[in-house]
Short mmCIF file of C-alpha atoms and ligand atoms in Angstrom, two decimals:
data_model
loop_
_atom_site.label_atom_id
_atom_site.label_comp_id
_atom_site.label_asym_id
_atom_site.label_seq_id
_atom_site.Cartn_x
_atom_site.Cartn_y
_atom_site.Cartn_z
CA MET A 1 0.18 0.06 0.21
CA LYS A 2 1.08 3.53 -0.64
CA ARG A 3 2.13 5.34 2.09
CA ARG A 4 -0.14 8.33 2.81
CA GLU A 5 1.11 11.72 2.04
CA GLN A 6 1.82 13.64 5.23
CA PHE A 7 1.84 17.43 5.70
CA THR A 8 5.32 18.54 6.65
CA SER A 9 5.11 20.92 9.22
CA ARG A 10 2.89 22.06 11.91
CA LEU A 11 2.01 25.29 10.15
CA ALA A 12 1.16 23.32 7.31
CA VAL A 13 -1.49 21.42 9.28
CA VAL A 14 -2.70 24.30 10.69
CA PHE A 15 -3.13 26.07 7.67
CA ALA A 16 -5.09 23.74 5.55
CA MET A 17 -7.29 22.72 8.44
CA ALA A 18 -7.66 26.56 8.57
CA GLY A 19 -8.17 26.88 5.06
CA SER A 20 -11.20 24.55 4.89
CA ALA A 21 -12.68 26.52 8.15
CA ILE A 22 -12.23 29.82 6.95
CA GLY A 23 -14.43 30.93 4.45
CA LEU A 24 -17.99 32.20 3.72
CA GLY A 25 -18.89 30.88 6.85
CA ASN A 26 -17.21 33.42 8.71
CA ILE A 27 -17.29 36.27 6.33
CA TRP A 28 -21.05 35.88 5.11
CA ARG A 29 -23.01 33.78 7.56
CA PHE A 30 -21.64 34.72 10.77
CA PRO A 31 -22.47 38.58 10.48
CA TYR A 32 -26.27 37.76 9.27
CA LEU A 33 -26.63 34.98 12.15
CA VAL A 34 -25.41 38.10 14.63
CA GLY A 35 -27.72 40.39 12.91
CA GLN A 36 -30.69 37.86 13.50
CA ASN A 37 -29.94 36.25 16.86
CA GLY A 38 -29.49 39.55 18.98
CA GLY A 39 -25.76 40.92 18.36
CA ALA A 40 -23.59 40.30 21.33
CA ALA A 41 -25.33 37.58 23.08
CA PHE A 42 -24.97 35.73 20.26
CA ILE A 43 -21.34 36.13 19.94
CA PHE A 44 -21.28 35.14 23.57
CA VAL A 45 -23.26 31.49 23.38
CA TYR A 46 -21.21 31.13 20.28
CA ILE A 47 -17.79 31.44 21.57
CA ILE A 48 -18.88 28.89 24.58
CA ALA A 49 -20.49 26.90 21.94
CA VAL A 50 -16.89 26.42 19.92
CA ALA A 51 -15.05 25.43 23.25
CA LEU A 52 -17.61 22.92 24.61
CA LEU A 53 -18.78 21.35 21.58
CA ALA A 54 -16.76 22.02 18.68
CA ILE A 55 -13.46 22.10 19.70
CA PRO A 56 -14.11 18.63 21.20
CA VAL A 57 -15.80 17.21 18.07
CA PHE A 58 -12.72 18.68 16.15
CA LEU A 59 -10.27 16.60 18.50
CA ALA A 60 -12.61 13.45 17.76
CA GLU A 61 -12.28 13.68 14.30
CA CYS A 62 -8.61 13.87 14.40
CA VAL A 63 -8.60 11.04 16.50
CA ILE A 64 -10.18 9.07 14.14
CA GLY A 65 -8.63 10.30 11.12
CA ARG A 66 -4.89 10.11 11.90
CA ARG A 67 -5.76 6.79 14.35
CA GLY A 68 -7.68 5.32 10.96
CA GLY A 69 -5.37 6.25 8.70
CA SER A 70 -7.99 7.14 6.16
CA GLY A 71 -11.42 8.80 5.17
CA THR A 72 -14.47 8.43 7.34
CA PHE A 73 -15.32 5.24 6.24
CA GLY A 74 -12.29 3.56 6.21
CA ALA A 75 -11.21 4.69 9.16
CA MET A 76 -14.11 4.08 11.10
CA ARG A 77 -14.01 0.15 9.73
CA LYS A 78 -10.71 0.13 10.56
CA LEU A 79 -10.78 1.27 13.82
CA ALA A 80 -14.19 -0.65 14.82
CA PRO A 81 -14.40 -3.45 12.21
CA GLY A 82 -17.90 -4.54 11.37
CA SER A 83 -19.51 -1.49 13.68
CA LYS A 84 -22.71 -0.05 12.44
CA TYR A 85 -20.96 3.62 13.32
CA ARG A 86 -18.98 3.46 9.69
CA TRP A 87 -22.63 4.25 8.28
CA ALA A 88 -21.71 7.65 9.61
CA GLY A 89 -19.59 7.74 6.63
CA LEU A 90 -23.09 8.47 4.59
CA VAL A 91 -22.82 11.92 6.29
CA THR A 92 -19.50 12.14 4.00
CA VAL A 93 -21.64 12.09 1.17
CA VAL A 94 -24.65 13.50 1.85
CA THR A 95 -23.69 16.71 3.75
CA PRO A 96 -21.39 18.12 1.37
CA VAL A 97 -23.55 17.83 -1.40
CA VAL A 98 -26.27 19.63 0.38
CA LEU A 99 -23.96 22.43 1.88
CA LEU A 100 -21.95 23.07 -1.27
CA SER A 101 -25.28 23.50 -3.26
CA PHE A 102 -26.06 26.66 -1.66
CA TYR A 103 -22.50 27.67 -0.77
CA SER A 104 -21.66 27.84 -4.14
CA VAL A 105 -24.38 30.15 -5.02
CA VAL A 106 -23.09 32.31 -2.14
CA GLY A 107 -19.61 31.95 -4.03
CA GLY A 108 -21.12 32.84 -7.22
CA TRP A 109 -22.48 36.05 -5.49
CA SER A 110 -18.97 36.45 -4.52
CA VAL A 111 -17.91 36.11 -8.36
CA ASP A 112 -20.54 38.91 -9.03
CA TYR A 113 -19.33 41.34 -6.85
CA LEU A 114 -15.56 40.76 -7.79
CA MET A 115 -16.52 41.45 -11.48
CA LYS A 116 -18.80 44.58 -10.34
CA ALA A 117 -15.68 45.55 -8.12
CA CYS A 118 -13.63 45.58 -11.35
CA MET A 119 -16.13 47.50 -12.94
CA LEU A 120 -15.81 49.83 -10.23
CA ARG A 121 -19.43 49.48 -9.66
CA PHE A 122 -18.73 50.35 -5.90
CA THR A 123 -16.77 53.53 -6.09
CA LYS A 124 -20.17 55.84 -6.69
CA ASP A 125 -22.97 55.84 -4.06
CA THR A 126 -24.14 51.90 -4.37
CA THR A 127 -27.11 51.13 -1.89
CA GLY A 128 -29.06 48.23 -3.02
CA VAL A 129 -26.72 46.96 -5.20
CA PHE A 130 -27.58 43.10 -4.03
CA ASP A 131 -30.86 42.09 -5.81
CA GLY A 132 -31.65 39.91 -3.37
CA LEU A 133 -32.19 36.17 -4.44
CA LEU A 134 -35.57 36.16 -6.68
CA SER A 135 -34.71 39.13 -8.88
CA SER A 136 -31.60 38.31 -9.93
CA ALA A 137 -32.35 34.61 -10.28
CA TRP A 138 -30.41 33.92 -13.82
CA GLU A 139 -27.52 36.06 -12.99
CA SER A 140 -27.43 34.25 -9.59
CA ILE A 141 -27.42 30.87 -11.21
CA PHE A 142 -24.70 31.83 -14.16
CA MET A 143 -22.28 33.05 -11.39
CA HIS A 144 -23.05 29.65 -9.23
CA THR A 145 -22.57 27.54 -12.45
CA THR A 146 -19.00 29.51 -12.61
CA PHE A 147 -18.27 28.77 -9.26
CA MET A 148 -19.04 25.28 -9.37
CA ILE A 149 -17.20 24.50 -12.62
CA GLY A 150 -14.33 26.28 -10.68
CA THR A 151 -14.48 24.18 -7.75
CA ALA A 152 -14.66 21.02 -9.88
CA ILE A 153 -11.74 22.15 -12.14
CA VAL A 154 -9.80 22.33 -9.16
CA ILE A 155 -10.74 18.87 -8.21
CA LEU A 156 -10.23 17.23 -11.39
CA LEU A 157 -6.87 18.67 -12.57
CA GLY A 158 -5.43 17.52 -9.08
CA VAL A 159 -4.26 21.56 -8.43
CA LYS A 160 -5.57 21.83 -4.96
CA LYS A 161 -2.19 22.20 -3.74
CA GLY A 162 -1.46 24.99 -6.21
CA ILE A 163 -4.66 26.64 -4.65
CA GLU A 164 -3.33 25.77 -1.15
CA ARG A 165 -0.23 27.71 -2.04
CA PHE A 166 -2.31 30.84 -3.09
CA THR A 167 -3.93 31.19 0.16
CA LYS A 168 -0.65 31.61 1.84
CA VAL A 169 -1.01 35.16 0.09
CA THR A 170 -4.92 35.66 0.23
CA MET A 171 -5.61 34.44 3.68
CA PRO A 172 -3.18 36.95 5.04
CA LEU A 173 -4.27 39.71 2.65
CA LEU A 174 -7.93 39.04 3.45
CA PHE A 175 -6.84 39.55 7.07
CA ILE A 176 -5.47 42.85 6.70
CA LEU A 177 -8.28 43.84 4.39
CA ILE A 178 -10.92 42.82 6.95
CA LEU A 179 -8.88 45.03 9.01
CA VAL A 180 -8.62 48.02 6.87
CA ILE A 181 -12.32 47.85 6.52
CA VAL A 182 -13.02 47.63 10.45
CA ILE A 183 -10.90 50.39 11.05
CA PHE A 184 -12.43 52.48 8.13
CA GLY A 185 -16.08 51.22 9.33
CA LEU A 186 -15.66 52.88 12.59
CA THR A 187 -14.96 56.12 11.55
CA LEU A 188 -18.50 56.16 9.81
CA PRO A 189 -20.71 58.58 11.29
CA GLY A 190 -23.28 56.14 13.63
CA ALA A 191 -20.75 53.14 13.85
CA GLY A 192 -20.95 53.37 17.20
CA LYS A 193 -23.99 52.10 17.89
CA GLY A 194 -22.96 49.24 15.69
CA VAL A 195 -20.11 48.46 17.84
CA GLU A 196 -22.20 48.51 20.83
CA TYR A 197 -24.33 46.01 19.27
CA LEU A 198 -21.14 43.71 19.01
CA ILE A 199 -19.82 44.27 22.54
CA LYS A 200 -22.92 44.77 25.00
CA PRO A 201 -24.87 41.53 25.30
CA ASP A 202 -28.20 41.79 26.45
CA PHE A 203 -28.60 38.23 27.90
CA THR A 204 -32.35 38.38 27.78
CA LYS A 205 -31.89 37.50 24.37
CA ILE A 206 -30.70 34.09 24.73
CA THR A 207 -33.27 31.82 23.83
CA PRO A 208 -33.10 28.35 22.83
CA SER A 209 -32.91 29.16 19.30
CA VAL A 210 -30.33 31.62 19.76
CA ILE A 211 -28.18 28.74 21.32
CA ALA A 212 -29.37 26.26 18.65
CA ALA A 213 -28.07 28.98 15.86
CA ALA A 214 -24.99 29.41 17.27
CA THR A 215 -24.13 25.86 17.80
CA GLY A 216 -24.64 25.03 14.27
CA GLN A 217 -22.70 27.84 12.95
CA ALA A 218 -19.84 26.62 15.06
CA PHE A 219 -19.89 23.57 13.02
CA PHE A 220 -20.26 24.73 10.15
CA SER A 221 -17.69 27.39 10.31
CA MET A 222 -15.18 24.98 12.10
CA SER A 223 -15.90 22.51 9.05
CA LEU A 224 -17.11 19.76 11.27
CA GLY A 225 -19.38 16.72 11.26
CA VAL A 226 -18.70 16.41 7.43
CA GLY A 227 -15.49 14.43 8.10
CA THR A 228 -12.91 17.16 6.15
CA ILE A 229 -11.34 17.40 9.36
CA LEU A 230 -11.00 13.62 9.61
CA THR A 231 -9.68 13.55 6.53
CA TYR A 232 -7.29 15.72 6.97
CA ALA A 233 -6.02 14.31 10.01
CA SER A 234 -5.61 11.25 8.06
CA TYR A 235 -2.44 13.20 6.65
CA VAL A 236 -0.96 14.38 9.92
CA SER A 237 2.15 13.00 11.04
CA LYS A 238 2.32 11.06 14.43
CA GLU A 239 4.72 13.54 16.08
CA GLU A 240 2.00 16.80 15.58
CA ASN A 241 0.10 17.72 18.58
CA LEU A 242 -3.61 17.70 17.70
CA MET A 243 -4.66 19.64 20.82
CA VAL A 244 -2.38 22.68 18.87
CA SER A 245 -4.07 21.99 15.82
CA ALA A 246 -7.26 22.37 17.44
CA TRP A 247 -6.91 25.27 18.98
CA GLY A 248 -4.87 26.86 16.16
CA THR A 249 -7.93 26.47 13.74
CA ALA A 250 -10.49 27.40 16.51
CA VAL A 251 -8.71 30.30 17.24
CA SER A 252 -7.61 31.36 13.86
CA ASP A 253 -11.38 30.64 12.69
CA LEU A 254 -12.83 32.70 15.50
CA LEU A 255 -10.74 35.79 14.67
CA PHE A 256 -11.75 35.91 11.04
CA ALA A 257 -15.52 35.67 12.01
CA LEU A 258 -15.08 38.18 14.71
CA LEU A 259 -13.23 40.65 12.24
CA ALA A 260 -15.97 40.22 9.80
CA GLY A 261 -18.50 41.00 12.73
CA PHE A 262 -16.86 44.38 13.41
CA ALA A 263 -16.08 44.89 9.81
CA ILE A 264 -19.83 44.48 8.74
CA MET A 265 -22.04 45.73 11.97
CA PRO A 266 -20.82 49.05 12.50
CA ALA A 267 -21.79 50.01 8.97
CA VAL A 268 -24.78 48.42 9.10
CA PHE A 269 -25.62 50.69 11.71
CA ALA A 270 -24.48 53.89 9.78
CA ALA A 271 -26.01 52.87 6.64
CA GLY A 272 -29.51 51.88 8.46
CA ILE A 273 -29.33 48.94 7.07
CA GLU A 274 -31.63 46.36 8.68
CA PRO A 275 -29.25 43.76 10.98
CA GLY A 276 -31.61 40.65 10.75
CA GLN A 277 -32.33 40.70 7.13
CA GLY A 278 -30.95 37.49 6.73
CA PRO A 279 -28.49 36.06 4.15
CA GLY A 280 -28.15 39.17 1.99
CA LEU A 281 -26.65 41.33 4.74
CA ILE A 282 -22.97 41.46 3.64
CA PHE A 283 -24.02 41.84 0.19
CA ASP A 284 -25.91 44.91 0.71
CA THR A 285 -23.25 46.59 3.76
CA LEU A 286 -20.16 46.08 1.86
CA PRO A 287 -20.58 47.94 -1.43
CA TYR A 288 -21.92 51.01 1.01
CA ILE A 289 -18.71 50.85 2.74
CA PHE A 290 -16.59 50.92 -0.06
CA SER A 291 -18.65 53.66 -1.66
CA GLN A 292 -17.80 55.81 1.36
CA MET A 293 -13.96 55.39 0.67
CA SER A 294 -12.38 57.44 -1.64
CA PRO A 295 -12.77 56.28 -5.16
CA TRP A 296 -9.54 54.40 -6.13
CA VAL A 297 -9.13 53.35 -2.37
CA GLY A 298 -12.54 51.82 -2.73
CA ALA A 299 -11.85 50.02 -6.05
CA MET A 300 -8.70 48.59 -4.72
CA VAL A 301 -9.97 47.32 -1.20
CA SER A 302 -12.89 46.06 -3.04
CA ILE A 303 -11.24 44.19 -5.85
CA LEU A 304 -8.58 42.77 -3.54
CA PHE A 305 -11.39 42.15 -0.90
CA PHE A 306 -13.57 39.80 -3.16
CA LEU A 307 -10.79 38.49 -4.54
CA SER A 308 -9.40 37.20 -1.39
CA VAL A 309 -12.96 36.27 -0.22
CA LEU A 310 -13.21 33.76 -3.42
CA VAL A 311 -10.15 32.02 -2.83
CA ALA A 312 -10.85 31.47 0.99
CA ALA A 313 -14.44 30.17 0.03
CA LEU A 314 -13.00 28.22 -3.03
CA THR A 315 -10.63 26.62 -0.39
CA SER A 316 -13.69 25.68 1.54
CA SER A 317 -15.55 24.34 -1.21
CA ILE A 318 -12.79 22.23 -2.67
CA SER A 319 -12.14 20.62 0.36
CA LEU A 320 -16.22 19.91 0.71
CA LEU A 321 -16.03 18.21 -3.00
CA GLU A 322 -13.28 16.31 -2.55
CA VAL A 323 -14.30 14.21 0.53
CA GLY A 324 -17.32 13.26 -1.57
CA VAL A 325 -15.24 12.11 -3.96
CA ALA A 326 -12.81 10.11 -1.92
CA TYR A 327 -15.52 8.43 -0.58
CA LEU A 328 -16.97 7.13 -3.85
CA VAL A 329 -13.61 6.60 -5.27
CA GLU A 330 -12.33 4.60 -2.40
CA GLU A 331 -15.46 3.09 -1.34
CA LYS A 332 -17.40 2.64 -4.62
CA GLY A 333 -14.48 2.14 -7.18
CA ILE A 334 -16.36 4.84 -8.95
CA SER A 335 -13.24 6.72 -11.17
CA ARG A 336 -12.24 9.84 -10.07
CA THR A 337 -13.27 11.91 -13.15
CA LYS A 338 -17.16 9.93 -12.85
CA ALA A 339 -17.63 10.84 -9.21
CA THR A 340 -16.52 14.41 -9.49
CA ILE A 341 -18.64 15.29 -12.62
CA GLY A 342 -21.48 13.33 -11.14
CA LEU A 343 -21.30 15.24 -7.64
CA ALA A 344 -20.81 18.47 -9.18
CA ALA A 345 -23.67 18.04 -11.22
CA LEU A 346 -25.90 16.94 -8.11
CA VAL A 347 -24.56 20.06 -6.36
CA TRP A 348 -25.16 22.24 -9.28
CA ALA A 349 -28.84 21.23 -9.90
CA ILE A 350 -29.53 21.74 -6.12
CA GLY A 351 -27.85 25.02 -6.28
CA VAL A 352 -30.05 26.09 -9.46
CA ALA A 353 -33.00 24.98 -7.02
CA CYS A 354 -31.48 27.55 -4.13
CA SER A 355 -30.91 30.52 -6.72
CA LEU A 356 -34.30 30.24 -7.52
CA SER A 357 -36.17 30.10 -4.23
CA GLY A 358 -35.12 31.54 -1.02
CA GLY A 359 -36.97 29.14 0.70
CA VAL A 360 -35.06 26.20 -0.60
CA PHE A 361 -31.73 28.39 0.24
CA ASN A 362 -32.98 29.26 3.75
CA PHE A 363 -34.11 25.39 4.00
CA LEU A 364 -30.94 23.81 2.95
CA ASP A 365 -28.69 26.14 4.81
CA HIS A 366 -30.58 25.23 8.16
CA LEU A 367 -30.70 21.59 7.45
CA CYS A 368 -26.72 21.54 7.20
CA SER A 369 -25.92 23.57 10.22
CA ASP A 370 -28.55 22.49 12.38
CA TRP A 371 -29.22 19.15 11.26
CA LEU A 372 -26.58 17.21 9.26
CA MET A 373 -23.42 18.60 10.66
CA PRO A 374 -23.88 18.50 14.27
CA PHE A 375 -25.53 14.75 13.76
CA GLY A 376 -22.28 13.83 12.00
CA GLY A 377 -20.32 15.66 14.74
CA VAL A 378 -22.06 13.80 17.30
CA LEU A 379 -21.35 10.48 15.74
CA PHE A 380 -17.49 11.12 15.49
CA ALA A 381 -17.75 12.00 19.22
CA MET A 382 -19.54 9.23 20.35
CA PHE A 383 -17.47 6.95 18.56
CA VAL A 384 -14.07 8.23 19.76
CA GLY A 385 -15.71 8.67 23.60
CA TRP A 386 -17.78 5.20 23.52
CA LYS A 387 -16.28 3.20 20.86
CA MET A 388 -12.49 3.57 21.12
CA SER A 389 -10.59 2.54 23.58
CA LYS A 390 -9.80 5.13 26.14
CA ALA A 391 -6.05 4.17 25.90
CA ASP A 392 -5.90 4.48 22.10
CA VAL A 393 -7.58 8.11 22.39
CA ARG A 394 -5.27 9.07 25.09
CA ASP A 395 -2.38 7.67 22.90
CA GLU A 396 -3.57 9.99 20.35
CA LEU A 397 -4.26 13.39 22.14
CA THR A 398 -1.15 12.96 24.15
CA ASN A 399 1.22 11.72 21.76
CA GLY A 400 1.94 8.50 23.61
CA GLY A 401 1.91 9.91 27.12
CA THR A 402 4.17 12.75 26.31
CA ARG A 403 2.07 15.90 25.90
CA ASN A 404 -1.14 17.59 27.27
CA ILE A 405 -1.26 14.78 30.14
CA ARG A 406 -3.42 17.00 32.35
CA ILE A 407 -6.10 18.72 29.97
CA PHE A 408 -6.52 15.00 28.32
CA ASN A 409 -9.13 14.54 31.12
CA VAL A 410 -10.69 17.62 30.44
CA ALA A 411 -10.60 17.07 26.73
CA TYR A 412 -12.23 13.12 27.06
CA PHE A 413 -15.02 14.18 29.22
CA LEU A 414 -16.33 16.67 26.81
CA ILE A 415 -15.45 14.67 23.95
CA ARG A 416 -17.53 11.73 25.68
CA TYR A 417 -20.42 13.18 27.61
CA ILE A 418 -20.75 17.12 26.88
CA ALA A 419 -20.55 17.09 23.07
CA PRO A 420 -23.05 14.28 22.67
CA ILE A 421 -25.26 15.48 25.72
CA GLY A 422 -25.13 19.20 24.20
CA VAL A 423 -25.89 18.54 20.65
CA LEU A 424 -28.90 15.99 21.53
CA GLY A 425 -30.24 18.98 23.14
CA ILE A 426 -30.00 21.04 20.35
CA PHE A 427 -31.68 18.44 18.42
CA VAL A 428 -34.63 18.50 20.97
CA THR A 429 -34.51 22.52 20.85
CA ASN A 430 -34.67 22.42 17.09
CA LEU A 431 -37.47 19.85 17.12
CA LEU A 432 -39.60 21.97 19.58
CA ARG A 433 -39.26 25.41 18.15
N1 LIG B 501 -16.06 25.82 7.29
C1 LIG B 501 -16.44 26.73 6.07
C2 LIG B 501 -16.74 27.84 6.32
O1 LIG B 501 -17.04 28.68 7.64
O2 LIG B 501 -16.96 28.90 5.17
C3 LIG B 501 -17.75 25.57 5.50
C4 LIG B 501 -17.51 24.33 5.29
C5 LIG B 501 -16.54 23.82 4.65
C6 LIG B 501 -18.05 23.62 6.08
C7 LIG B 501 -15.74 22.74 4.67
C8 LIG B 501 -17.80 21.75 6.16
C9 LIG B 501 -16.70 21.60 5.60
F1 LIG B 501 -16.38 20.67 5.24
#
């Protein structure tokens, strides 16, 4: 058997995982959920959900992936032959298809906005450039098609490495650009209200549905419950400290989300945009911000910004398509080309439905983050907490008893009890609301 490729350095591991984690979830989804779920109170719950539920599931995926040395299905089969858990491998195909279908529509909007930025459309006073889902359905479908073809081409040509090299430039660039937008946004008249909205939690706003939304977003943003992190972890060398990878990814992902919130909300309040309007929020707000900058600065920042958002979206979308393709190739013996084209076509067709109907879009968006991803996450956590032997888990998380000795017990407790119970609680909440 061919030895699996391995990441060459600690930074490379965190980079690849962060590349999958940081994407539209941080820049597009986080701000709109903050706006729909009460601002600072949502952020507060979100951080707790990351610490108590997402990080443990992340660790669980790492343990399965590295110990099992292959993708979801194969790793589980190897670690627990014959166990029913291996059917969790199915989330590896179903969830990416559903997720990618609406993700690609939003990716398409980014392509659209990049083109508009290049045509200097955001240098004049531009409000209401975002035409919404329905009024620009054909444009939306066209752009979604472009984004999906781009994703499939990267997978087919196997140029994922090339893209990942590209992210080493665009990721820091994105970080700097968001920072520029944050600083600029703070100077807008009326921005103070937006800042207050983000830092002064009104705890009465914390309802079961806010908790559910925050948890779902934590899974979405850290790419959990799909098998992406699990698959990446199978390429991680034994010497790597998984706890560090988990922390590194969680912290950088959180940082990008918070920064995006601080880039968008002050301008939302300055421009009098409705914070709870939903998925169109950043696409309504960003043009306003760019149009307030001096024309050449606005043009440059907007072009570079949408370009780097696009690359961030692409590193996430390729990681999504790749898990599904790898499953079909490894487990079903389908050729790589057929698997890629087949899955991409399916994703594309569902994405067309999302472009045509805001209802379908919202339904699939919530189906993923409220149900499918937490479901996958809970299976992974329970597999590690209840199916694998504690000695094996300890061996992985402490690197054979040499590191993280004290924190291991806390992590194990979170994986075994808190993550499953917490997520099941979320399911009950989702059923009742
Ligand atoms: N975490 C990505 C984002 O925040 O944009 C979305 C995502 C990518 C989810 C890959 C799941 C996944 F497997």
